Coordinates of C-alpha atoms in Angstrom, one line a residue:
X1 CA 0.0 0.0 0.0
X2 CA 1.8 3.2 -0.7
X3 CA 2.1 5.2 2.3
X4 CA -0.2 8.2 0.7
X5 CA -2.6 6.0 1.6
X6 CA -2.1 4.7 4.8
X7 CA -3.9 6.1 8.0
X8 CA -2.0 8.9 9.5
X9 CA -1.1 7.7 12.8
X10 CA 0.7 4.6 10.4
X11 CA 2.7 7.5 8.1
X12 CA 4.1 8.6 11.7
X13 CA 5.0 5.9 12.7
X14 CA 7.3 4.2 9.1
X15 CA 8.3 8.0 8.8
X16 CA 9.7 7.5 12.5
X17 CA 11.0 4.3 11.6
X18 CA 12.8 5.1 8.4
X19 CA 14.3 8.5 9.9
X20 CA 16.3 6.5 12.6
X21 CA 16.8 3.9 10.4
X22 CA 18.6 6.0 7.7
X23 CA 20.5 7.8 10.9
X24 CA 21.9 4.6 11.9
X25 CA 23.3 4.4 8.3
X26 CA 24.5 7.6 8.4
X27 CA 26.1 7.7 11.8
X28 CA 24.1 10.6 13.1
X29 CA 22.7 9.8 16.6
X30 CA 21.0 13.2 16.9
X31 CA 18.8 12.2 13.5
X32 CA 17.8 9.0 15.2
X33 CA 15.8 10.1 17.7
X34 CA 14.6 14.2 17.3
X35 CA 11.7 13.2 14.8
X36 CA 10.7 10.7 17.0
X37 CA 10.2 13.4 19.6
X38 CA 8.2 15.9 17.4
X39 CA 5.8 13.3 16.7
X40 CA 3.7 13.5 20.5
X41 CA 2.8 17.0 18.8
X42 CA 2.1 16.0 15.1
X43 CA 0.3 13.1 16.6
X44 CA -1.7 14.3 19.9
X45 CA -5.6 14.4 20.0
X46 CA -7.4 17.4 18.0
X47 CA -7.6 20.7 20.0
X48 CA -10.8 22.9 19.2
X49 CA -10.1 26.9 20.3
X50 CA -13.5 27.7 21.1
X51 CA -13.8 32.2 19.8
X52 CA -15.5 33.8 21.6
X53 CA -14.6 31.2 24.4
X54 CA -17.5 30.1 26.8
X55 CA -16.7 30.4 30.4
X56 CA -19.9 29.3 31.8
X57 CA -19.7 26.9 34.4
X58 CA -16.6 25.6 37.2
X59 CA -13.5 25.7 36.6
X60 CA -10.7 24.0 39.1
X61 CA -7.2 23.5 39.8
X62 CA -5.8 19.4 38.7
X63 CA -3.4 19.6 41.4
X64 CA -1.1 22.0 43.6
X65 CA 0.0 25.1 41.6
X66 CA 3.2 27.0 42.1
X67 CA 3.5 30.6 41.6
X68 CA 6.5 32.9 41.7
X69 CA 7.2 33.8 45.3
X70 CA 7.1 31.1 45.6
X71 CA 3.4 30.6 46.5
X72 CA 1.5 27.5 46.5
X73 CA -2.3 27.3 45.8
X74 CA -5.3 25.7 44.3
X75 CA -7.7 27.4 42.4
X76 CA -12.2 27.3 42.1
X77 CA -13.5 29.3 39.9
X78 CA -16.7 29.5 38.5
X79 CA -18.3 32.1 36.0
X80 CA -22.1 32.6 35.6
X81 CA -24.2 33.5 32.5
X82 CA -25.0 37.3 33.5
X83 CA -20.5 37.7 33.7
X84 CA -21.0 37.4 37.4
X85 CA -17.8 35.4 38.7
X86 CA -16.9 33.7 41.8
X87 CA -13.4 32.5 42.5
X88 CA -11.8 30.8 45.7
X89 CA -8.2 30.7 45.7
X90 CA -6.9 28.4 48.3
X91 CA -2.8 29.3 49.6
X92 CA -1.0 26.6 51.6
X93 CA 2.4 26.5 53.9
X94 CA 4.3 23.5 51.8
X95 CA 4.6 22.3 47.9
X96 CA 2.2 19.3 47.9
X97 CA -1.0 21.9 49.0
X98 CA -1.8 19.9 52.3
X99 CA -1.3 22.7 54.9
X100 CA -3.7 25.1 54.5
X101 CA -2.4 28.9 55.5
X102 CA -5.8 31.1 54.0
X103 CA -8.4 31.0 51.9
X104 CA -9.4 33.9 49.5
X105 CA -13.1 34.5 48.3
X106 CA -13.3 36.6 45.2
X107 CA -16.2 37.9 43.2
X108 CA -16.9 40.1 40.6
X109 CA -17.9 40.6 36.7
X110 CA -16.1 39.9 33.8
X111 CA -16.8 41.0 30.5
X112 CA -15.4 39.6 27.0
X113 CA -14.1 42.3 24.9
X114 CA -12.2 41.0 21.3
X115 CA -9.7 38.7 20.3
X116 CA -6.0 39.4 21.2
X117 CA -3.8 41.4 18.9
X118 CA -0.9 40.6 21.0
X119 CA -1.7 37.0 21.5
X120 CA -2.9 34.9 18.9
X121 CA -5.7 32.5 20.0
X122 CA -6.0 34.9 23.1
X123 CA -9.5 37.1 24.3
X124 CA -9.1 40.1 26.0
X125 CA -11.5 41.1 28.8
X126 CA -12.2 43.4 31.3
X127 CA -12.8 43.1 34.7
X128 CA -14.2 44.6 38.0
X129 CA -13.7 43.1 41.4
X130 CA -16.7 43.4 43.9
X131 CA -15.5 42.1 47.0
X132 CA -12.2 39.8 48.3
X133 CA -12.9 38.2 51.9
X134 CA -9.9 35.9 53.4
X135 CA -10.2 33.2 55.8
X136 CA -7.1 32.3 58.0
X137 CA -6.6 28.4 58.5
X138 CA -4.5 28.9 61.5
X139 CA -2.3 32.2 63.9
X140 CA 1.0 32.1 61.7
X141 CA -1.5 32.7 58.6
X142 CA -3.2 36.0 60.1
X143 CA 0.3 36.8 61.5
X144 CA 2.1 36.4 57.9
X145 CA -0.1 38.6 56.3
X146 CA -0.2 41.2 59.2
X147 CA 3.2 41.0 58.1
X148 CA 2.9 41.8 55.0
X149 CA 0.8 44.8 55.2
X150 CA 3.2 47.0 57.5
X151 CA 5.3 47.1 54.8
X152 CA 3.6 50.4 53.4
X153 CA 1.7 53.0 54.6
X154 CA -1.9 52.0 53.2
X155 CA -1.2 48.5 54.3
X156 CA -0.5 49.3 57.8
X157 CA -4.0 51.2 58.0
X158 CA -5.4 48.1 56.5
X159 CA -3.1 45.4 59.3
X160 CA -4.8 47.3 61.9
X161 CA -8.4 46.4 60.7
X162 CA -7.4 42.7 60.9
X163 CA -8.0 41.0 64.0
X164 CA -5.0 40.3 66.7
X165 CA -3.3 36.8 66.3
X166 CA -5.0 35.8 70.0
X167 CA -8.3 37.0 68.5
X168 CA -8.4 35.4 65.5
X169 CA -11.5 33.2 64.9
X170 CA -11.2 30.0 62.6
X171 CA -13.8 30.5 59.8
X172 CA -14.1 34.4 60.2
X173 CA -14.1 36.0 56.9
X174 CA -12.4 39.6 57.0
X175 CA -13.0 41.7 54.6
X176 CA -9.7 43.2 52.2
X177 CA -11.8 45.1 49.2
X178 CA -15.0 46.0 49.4
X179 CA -16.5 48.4 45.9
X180 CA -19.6 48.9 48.1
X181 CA -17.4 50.1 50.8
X182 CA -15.2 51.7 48.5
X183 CA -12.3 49.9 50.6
X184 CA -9.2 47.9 48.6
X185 CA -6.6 46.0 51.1
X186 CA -6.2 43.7 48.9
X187 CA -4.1 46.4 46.3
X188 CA -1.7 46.7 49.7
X189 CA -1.0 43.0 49.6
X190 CA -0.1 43.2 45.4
X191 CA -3.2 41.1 45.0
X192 CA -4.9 41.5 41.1
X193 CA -7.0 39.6 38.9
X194 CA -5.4 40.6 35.6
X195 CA -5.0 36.9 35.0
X196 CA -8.5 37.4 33.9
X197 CA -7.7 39.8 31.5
X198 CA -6.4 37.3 28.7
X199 CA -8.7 34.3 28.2
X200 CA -8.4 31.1 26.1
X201 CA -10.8 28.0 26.4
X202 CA -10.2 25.0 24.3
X203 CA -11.7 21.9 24.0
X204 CA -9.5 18.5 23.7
X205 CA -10.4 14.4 23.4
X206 CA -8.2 12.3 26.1
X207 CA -7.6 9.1 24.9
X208 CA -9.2 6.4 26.9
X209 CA -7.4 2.5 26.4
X210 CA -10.3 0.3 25.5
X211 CA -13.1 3.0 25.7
X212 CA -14.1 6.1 23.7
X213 CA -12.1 9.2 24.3
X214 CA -13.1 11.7 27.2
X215 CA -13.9 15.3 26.2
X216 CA -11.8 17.6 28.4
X217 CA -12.3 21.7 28.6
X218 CA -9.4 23.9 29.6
X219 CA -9.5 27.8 30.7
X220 CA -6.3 29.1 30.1
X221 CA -6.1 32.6 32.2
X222 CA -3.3 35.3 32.2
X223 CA 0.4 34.5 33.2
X224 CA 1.5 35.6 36.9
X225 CA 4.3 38.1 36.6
X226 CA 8.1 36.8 38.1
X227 CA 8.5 40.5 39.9
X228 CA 6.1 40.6 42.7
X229 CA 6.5 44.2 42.2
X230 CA 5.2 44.3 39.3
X231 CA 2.7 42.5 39.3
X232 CA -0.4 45.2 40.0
X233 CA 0.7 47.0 36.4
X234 CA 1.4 43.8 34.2
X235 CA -0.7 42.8 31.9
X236 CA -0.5 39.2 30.4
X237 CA 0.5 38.2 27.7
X238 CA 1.2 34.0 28.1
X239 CA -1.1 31.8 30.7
X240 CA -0.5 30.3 33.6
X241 CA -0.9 25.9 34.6
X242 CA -4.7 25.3 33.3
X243 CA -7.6 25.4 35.1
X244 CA -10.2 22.3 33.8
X245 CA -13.9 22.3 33.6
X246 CA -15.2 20.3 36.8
X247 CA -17.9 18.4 34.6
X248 CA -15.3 17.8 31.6
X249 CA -11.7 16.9 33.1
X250 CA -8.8 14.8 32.8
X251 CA -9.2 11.4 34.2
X252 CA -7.7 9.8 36.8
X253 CA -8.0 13.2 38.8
X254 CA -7.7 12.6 43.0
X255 CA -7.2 16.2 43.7
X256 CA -10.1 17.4 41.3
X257 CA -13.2 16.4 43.2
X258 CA -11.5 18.0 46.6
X259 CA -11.4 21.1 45.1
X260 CA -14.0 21.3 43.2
X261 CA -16.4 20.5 46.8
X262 CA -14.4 22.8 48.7
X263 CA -15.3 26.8 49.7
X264 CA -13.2 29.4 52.0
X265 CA -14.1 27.3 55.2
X266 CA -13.4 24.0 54.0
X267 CA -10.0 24.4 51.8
X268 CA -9.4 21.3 50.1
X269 CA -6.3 18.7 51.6
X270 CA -4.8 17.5 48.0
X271 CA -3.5 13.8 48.8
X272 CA -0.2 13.1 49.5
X273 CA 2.2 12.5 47.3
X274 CA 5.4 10.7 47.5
X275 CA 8.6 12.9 46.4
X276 CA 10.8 11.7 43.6
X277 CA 14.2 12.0 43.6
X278 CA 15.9 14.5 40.7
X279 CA 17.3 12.0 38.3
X280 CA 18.6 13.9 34.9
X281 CA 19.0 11.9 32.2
X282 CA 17.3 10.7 29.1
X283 CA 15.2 12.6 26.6
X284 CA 12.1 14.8 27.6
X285 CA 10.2 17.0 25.0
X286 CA 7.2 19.3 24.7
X287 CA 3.5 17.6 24.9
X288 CA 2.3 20.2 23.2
X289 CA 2.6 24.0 21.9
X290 CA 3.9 26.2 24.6
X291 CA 3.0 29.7 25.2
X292 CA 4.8 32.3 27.0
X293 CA 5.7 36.0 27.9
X294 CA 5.7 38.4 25.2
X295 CA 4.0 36.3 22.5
X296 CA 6.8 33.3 22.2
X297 CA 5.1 29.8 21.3
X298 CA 7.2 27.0 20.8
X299 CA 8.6 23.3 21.6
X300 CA 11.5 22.1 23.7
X301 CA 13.3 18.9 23.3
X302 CA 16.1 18.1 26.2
X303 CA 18.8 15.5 26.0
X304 CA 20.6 14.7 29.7
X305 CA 23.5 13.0 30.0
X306 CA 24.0 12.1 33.8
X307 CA 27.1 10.2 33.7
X308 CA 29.3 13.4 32.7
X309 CA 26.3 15.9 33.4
X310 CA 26.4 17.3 30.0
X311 CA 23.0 18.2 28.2
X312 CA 21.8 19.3 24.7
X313 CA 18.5 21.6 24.0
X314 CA 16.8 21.9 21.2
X315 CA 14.2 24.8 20.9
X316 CA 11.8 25.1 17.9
X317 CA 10.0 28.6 17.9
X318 CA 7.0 29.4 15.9
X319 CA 4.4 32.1 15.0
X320 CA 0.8 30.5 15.8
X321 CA -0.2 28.9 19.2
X322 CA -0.9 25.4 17.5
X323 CA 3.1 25.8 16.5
X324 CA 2.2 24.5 12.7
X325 CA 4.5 27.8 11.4
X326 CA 7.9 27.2 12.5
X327 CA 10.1 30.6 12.7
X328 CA 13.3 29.0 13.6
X329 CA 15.3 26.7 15.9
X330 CA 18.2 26.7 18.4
X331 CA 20.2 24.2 19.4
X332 CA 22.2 24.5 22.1
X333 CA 24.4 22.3 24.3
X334 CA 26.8 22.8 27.7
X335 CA 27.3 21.6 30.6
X336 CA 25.4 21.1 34.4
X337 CA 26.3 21.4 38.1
X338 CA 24.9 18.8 40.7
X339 CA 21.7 19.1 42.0
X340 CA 21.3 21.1 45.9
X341 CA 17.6 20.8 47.5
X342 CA 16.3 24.5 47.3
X343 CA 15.7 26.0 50.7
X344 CA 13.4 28.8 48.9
X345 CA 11.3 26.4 46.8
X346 CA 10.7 23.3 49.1
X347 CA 10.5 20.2 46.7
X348 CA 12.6 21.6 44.0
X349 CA 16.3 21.1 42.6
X350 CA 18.5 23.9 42.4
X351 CA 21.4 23.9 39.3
X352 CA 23.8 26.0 37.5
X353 CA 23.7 25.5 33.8
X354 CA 26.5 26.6 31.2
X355 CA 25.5 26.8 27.4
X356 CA 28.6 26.4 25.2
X357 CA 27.6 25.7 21.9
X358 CA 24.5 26.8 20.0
X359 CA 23.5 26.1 16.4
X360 CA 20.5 28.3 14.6
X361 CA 18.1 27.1 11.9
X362 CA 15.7 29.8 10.4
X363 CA 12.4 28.1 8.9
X364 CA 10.7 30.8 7.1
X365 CA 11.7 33.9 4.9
X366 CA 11.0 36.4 7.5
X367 CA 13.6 35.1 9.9
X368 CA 16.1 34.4 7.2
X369 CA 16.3 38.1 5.7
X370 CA 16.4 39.1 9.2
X371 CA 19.4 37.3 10.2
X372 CA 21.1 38.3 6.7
X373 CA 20.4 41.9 7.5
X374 CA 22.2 42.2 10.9
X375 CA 25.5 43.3 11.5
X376 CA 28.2 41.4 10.2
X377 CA 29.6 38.4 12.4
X378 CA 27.0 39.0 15.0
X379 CA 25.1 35.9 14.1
X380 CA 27.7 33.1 12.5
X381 CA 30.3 34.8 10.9
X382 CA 30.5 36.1 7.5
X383 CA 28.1 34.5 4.8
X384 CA 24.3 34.5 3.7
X385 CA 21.8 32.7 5.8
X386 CA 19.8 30.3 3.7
X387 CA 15.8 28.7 4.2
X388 CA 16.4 26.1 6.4
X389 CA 20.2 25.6 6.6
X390 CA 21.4 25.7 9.8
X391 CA 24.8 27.7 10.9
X392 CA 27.2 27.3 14.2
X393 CA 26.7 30.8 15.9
X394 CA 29.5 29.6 18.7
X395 CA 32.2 31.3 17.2
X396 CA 30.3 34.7 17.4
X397 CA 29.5 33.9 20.7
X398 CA 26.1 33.9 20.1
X399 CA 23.5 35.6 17.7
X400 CA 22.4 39.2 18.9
X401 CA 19.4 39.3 16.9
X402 CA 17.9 36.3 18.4
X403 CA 19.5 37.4 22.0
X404 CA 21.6 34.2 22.3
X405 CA 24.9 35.0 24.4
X406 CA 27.7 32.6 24.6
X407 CA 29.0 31.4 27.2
X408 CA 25.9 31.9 29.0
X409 CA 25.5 30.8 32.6
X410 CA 21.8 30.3 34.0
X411 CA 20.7 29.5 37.8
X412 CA 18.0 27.0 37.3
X413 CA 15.1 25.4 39.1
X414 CA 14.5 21.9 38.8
X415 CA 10.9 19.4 39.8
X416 CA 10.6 15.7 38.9
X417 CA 6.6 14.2 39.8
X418 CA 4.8 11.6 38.5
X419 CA 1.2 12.2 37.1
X420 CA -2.3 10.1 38.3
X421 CA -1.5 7.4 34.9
X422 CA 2.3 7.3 36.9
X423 CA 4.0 9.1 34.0
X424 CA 7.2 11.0 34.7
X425 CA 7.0 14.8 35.0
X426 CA 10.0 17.5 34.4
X427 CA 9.3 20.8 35.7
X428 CA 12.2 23.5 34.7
X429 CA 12.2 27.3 36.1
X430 CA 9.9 30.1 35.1
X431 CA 11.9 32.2 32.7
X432 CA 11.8 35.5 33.9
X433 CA 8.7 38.1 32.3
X434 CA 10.8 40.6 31.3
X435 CA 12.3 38.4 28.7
X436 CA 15.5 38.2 30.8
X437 CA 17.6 35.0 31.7
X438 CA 18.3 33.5 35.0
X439 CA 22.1 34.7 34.9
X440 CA 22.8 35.9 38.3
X441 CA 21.7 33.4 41.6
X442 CA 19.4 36.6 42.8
X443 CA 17.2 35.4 39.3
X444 CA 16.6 32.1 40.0
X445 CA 13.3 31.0 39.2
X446 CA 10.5 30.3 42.3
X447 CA 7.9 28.7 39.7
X448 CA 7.8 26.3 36.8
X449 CA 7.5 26.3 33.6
X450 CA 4.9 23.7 31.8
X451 CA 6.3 20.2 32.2
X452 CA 8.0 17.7 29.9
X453 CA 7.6 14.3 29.5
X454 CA 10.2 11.0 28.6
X455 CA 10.7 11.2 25.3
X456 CA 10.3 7.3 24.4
X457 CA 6.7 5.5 24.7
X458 CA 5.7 7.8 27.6
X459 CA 5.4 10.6 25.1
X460 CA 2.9 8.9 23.2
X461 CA 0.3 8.7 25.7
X462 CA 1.2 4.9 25.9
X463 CA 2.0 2.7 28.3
X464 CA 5.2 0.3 28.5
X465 CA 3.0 -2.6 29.2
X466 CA 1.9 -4.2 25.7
X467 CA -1.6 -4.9 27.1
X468 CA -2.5 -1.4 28.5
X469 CA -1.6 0.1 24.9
X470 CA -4.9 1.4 23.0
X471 CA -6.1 -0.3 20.0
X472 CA -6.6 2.2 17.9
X473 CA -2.2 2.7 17.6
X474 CA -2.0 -1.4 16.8
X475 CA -4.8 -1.2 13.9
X476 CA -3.1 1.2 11.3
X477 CA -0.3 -0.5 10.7
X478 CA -1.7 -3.8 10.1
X479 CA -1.8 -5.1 6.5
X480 CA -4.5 -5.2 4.5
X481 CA -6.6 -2.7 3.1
X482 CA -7.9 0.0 5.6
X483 CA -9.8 3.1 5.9
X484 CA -7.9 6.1 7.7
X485 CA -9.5 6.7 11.2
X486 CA -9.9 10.4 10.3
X487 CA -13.3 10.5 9.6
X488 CA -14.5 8.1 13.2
X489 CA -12.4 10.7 15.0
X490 CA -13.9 13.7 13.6
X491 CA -17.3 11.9 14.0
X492 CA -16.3 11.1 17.8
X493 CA -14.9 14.7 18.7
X494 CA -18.3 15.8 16.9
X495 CA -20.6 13.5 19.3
X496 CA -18.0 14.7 22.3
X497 CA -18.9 18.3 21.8
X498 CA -22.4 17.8 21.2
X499 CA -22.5 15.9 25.2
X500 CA -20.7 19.5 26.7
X501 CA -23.3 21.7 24.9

């Protein structure tokens, strides 16, 4: 059967196949195994942008979130149909969200303006708060924040209307901001919700071994600015960890029916979860198109080597958040310190990376004539800069154009977890939102970025175990004549989003 005609998942997987195995001919390792990595992305389940999105309905954490600071939280939110909101955001005291320190109860309206300019796939909206109430969990809770408001002038007015630590009444809801009122506290504490002024809701099919695929809904709200102090005048352009529809989630989910039944009084207790030891090595990629800061979507492939702590990067940048327009590519490679528990970020990995080498690839004209029009040996010595051809950029110590800087030292933060399926996680520091890099210890990140996964079977979704692999990647590749599954998918995802109407 010629392979025009094969099913697509089966075209992925010979193309795979006959990529490593005209590598091995040709000697070149790195071949063998990068388009086996890029397929998770070329062959994950359909995602459906819903313009204008629809935020009707809960919305909730899938686990414990970290946010610069650091500060560790779950999230509740829930939007109604006349733009009324309510939103809990639950803070604890440790990384796995099982001590409790306050609870925050926010509502307010929220109105849909247009789509993003900045942001593609993005809504703008506007927003108004109409009141934030807190809830201490315990003393140290009411005294921390106490704390934190005698910092200024306007939040030392605001300490005093909170009660003394030997008054303080479990389940007493003081009041921070108040429109009615005309009273904001919650401004002296650097508390916003501009995360709600850039919106994104898609809808996605989780593939289900031996069952039909689960519809799953995701709100993707503004990202949290790395500067604490700026936080109360940024305004978002990436997103921060997803929150999922309560009715349409990922499953298994422990921590997802906790939250979604808990309220300021009753803060959900996520379950515990045993820590996993930092062990770099192997291949971890990208599951999917990344966004971040200042309108940057792309995909990251990462090689360890832990025997002589030496690692290679390859990042592939492109112009639309479904990353289907490439832009260009970096590839860069150095060298890694040994791993020292962080006493800022309790359950994370502190290291010090060096980049040495880099390599640049542009993949469309735009980002070709650009890097023929910059100053001479700035960006890989003399020469023109052709469509896809990639140049060593070591020698110029970089390429000031794409603001690549060799040799480069970054102060990194490092997380390994395992998901509810037991899949390996790889969380790597929040880059900085001012488009800086970590460079100096004072920069090192407090949050993560969106995690990786291994790059080998785990990156397709599939188990190790032969039996718990789903049919539907065993049938296209079997001989005979076949029909491509395209059209039972589109007629699935059809009858998926007709059940969440």
């Amino acid at each position: 059967m010629p392979a025009a005609m094969l099913p697509y998942a089966c075209v992925l997987v010979l193309w795979g196949a006959r990529t490593a195995e005209a590598a091995e001919t040709e000697g070149d390792s790195r071949l063998r195994w990068e388009p086996r990595c890029q397929q998770p992305l070329l062959n994950r389940a359909p995602v459906t942008t819903l313009l204008p999105p629809r935020l009707d309905g809960p919305w909730i954490s899938t686990g414990c979130e970290v946010r610069p600071g650091p500060e560790f939280l779950t999230r509740s939110y829930t939007f109604y149909s006349n733009r009324l909101f309510r939103a809990y955001q639950f803070y604890y005291r440790d990384a796995s969200c099982r001590e409790p320190a306050h609870s925050l109860l926010i509502k307010g309206k929220v109105r849909l303006r247009r789509a993003s300019w900045v942001t593609r796939g993005a809504t703008e909206a506007d927003y108004r708060l109409h009141k934030v109430g807190v809830v201490f969990h315990s003393r140290r809770a009411l005294l921390d924040m106490a704390g934190r408001l005698d910092q200024s002038r306007a939040g030392r007015a605001c300490a005093r209307r909170l009660p003394p630590a030997r008054a303080w009444l479990p389940g007493a809801l003081y009041e921070l901001l108040s429109a009615r009122a005309e009273r904001d506290c919650a401004a002296a504490l650097g508390f916003t919700m501009h995360e709600l002024s850039l919106v994104r809701v898609q809808r996605r099919l989780q593939p289900k071994p031996r069952a039909p695929p689960r519809l799953v809904e995701e709100l993707y709200l503004g990202d949290i600015h790395t500067d604490w102090a700026e936080r109360r005048h940024y305004r978002p352009t990436g997103y921060q960890r997803p929150l999922q529809s309560a009715l349409h989630h990922a499953r298994p989910c422990p921590a997802c029916s906790l939250i979604a039944r808990s309220d300021e009084h009753h803060p959900p207790v996520l379950p515990p979860q045993a820590a996993l030891p930092l062990r770099l090595g192997g291949r971890w990629v990208s599951p999917g198109c990344e966004v971040r800061p200042a309108v940057l979507f792309l995909t990251r492939l990462f090689t360890f080597h832990g025997h002589n702590r030496s690692w290679e990067g390859h990042y592939h940048h492109f112009s639309d958040p479904a990353c289907r327009q490439p832009t260009f590519s970096v590839y860069a490679a150095g060298r890694y310190t040994k791993g020292t528990p962080s006493a800022t970020v309790r359950g994370g990995t502190e290291l010090v990376f060096q980049v040495t080498r880099a390599r640049v690839t542009p993949r469309d004209r735009v980002t070709t004539a650009m890097l023929n029009f910059s100053e001479p040996s700035s960006c890989g010595g003399p020469g023109a800069w052709s469509l896809g051809a990639e140049r060593d950029v070591t020698a110029t110590n970089g390429c000031l154009p794409l603001g690549i800087r060799l040799p480069h030292v970054e102060y990194e933060l490092f997380r390994m977890e395992r998901d509810p399926l037991g899949r390996s996680l790889l969380f790597i520091g929040q880059r900085p939102s001012d488009g800086s890099s970590p460079d100096t210890p004072e920069k090192r990140p407090t949050s993560y970025q969106a995690p990786l996964v291994p790059c080998d079977g785990l990156a397709w979704g599939l188990s190790r175990d032969p039996q718990h692999r789903p049919l539907l990647h065993k049938r296209p590749c079997q001989g005979g004549p076949q029909e491509a599954p395209l059209h039972f998918l589109l007629l699935a995802l059809g009858l998926a989003l007709l059940q969440g109407l």
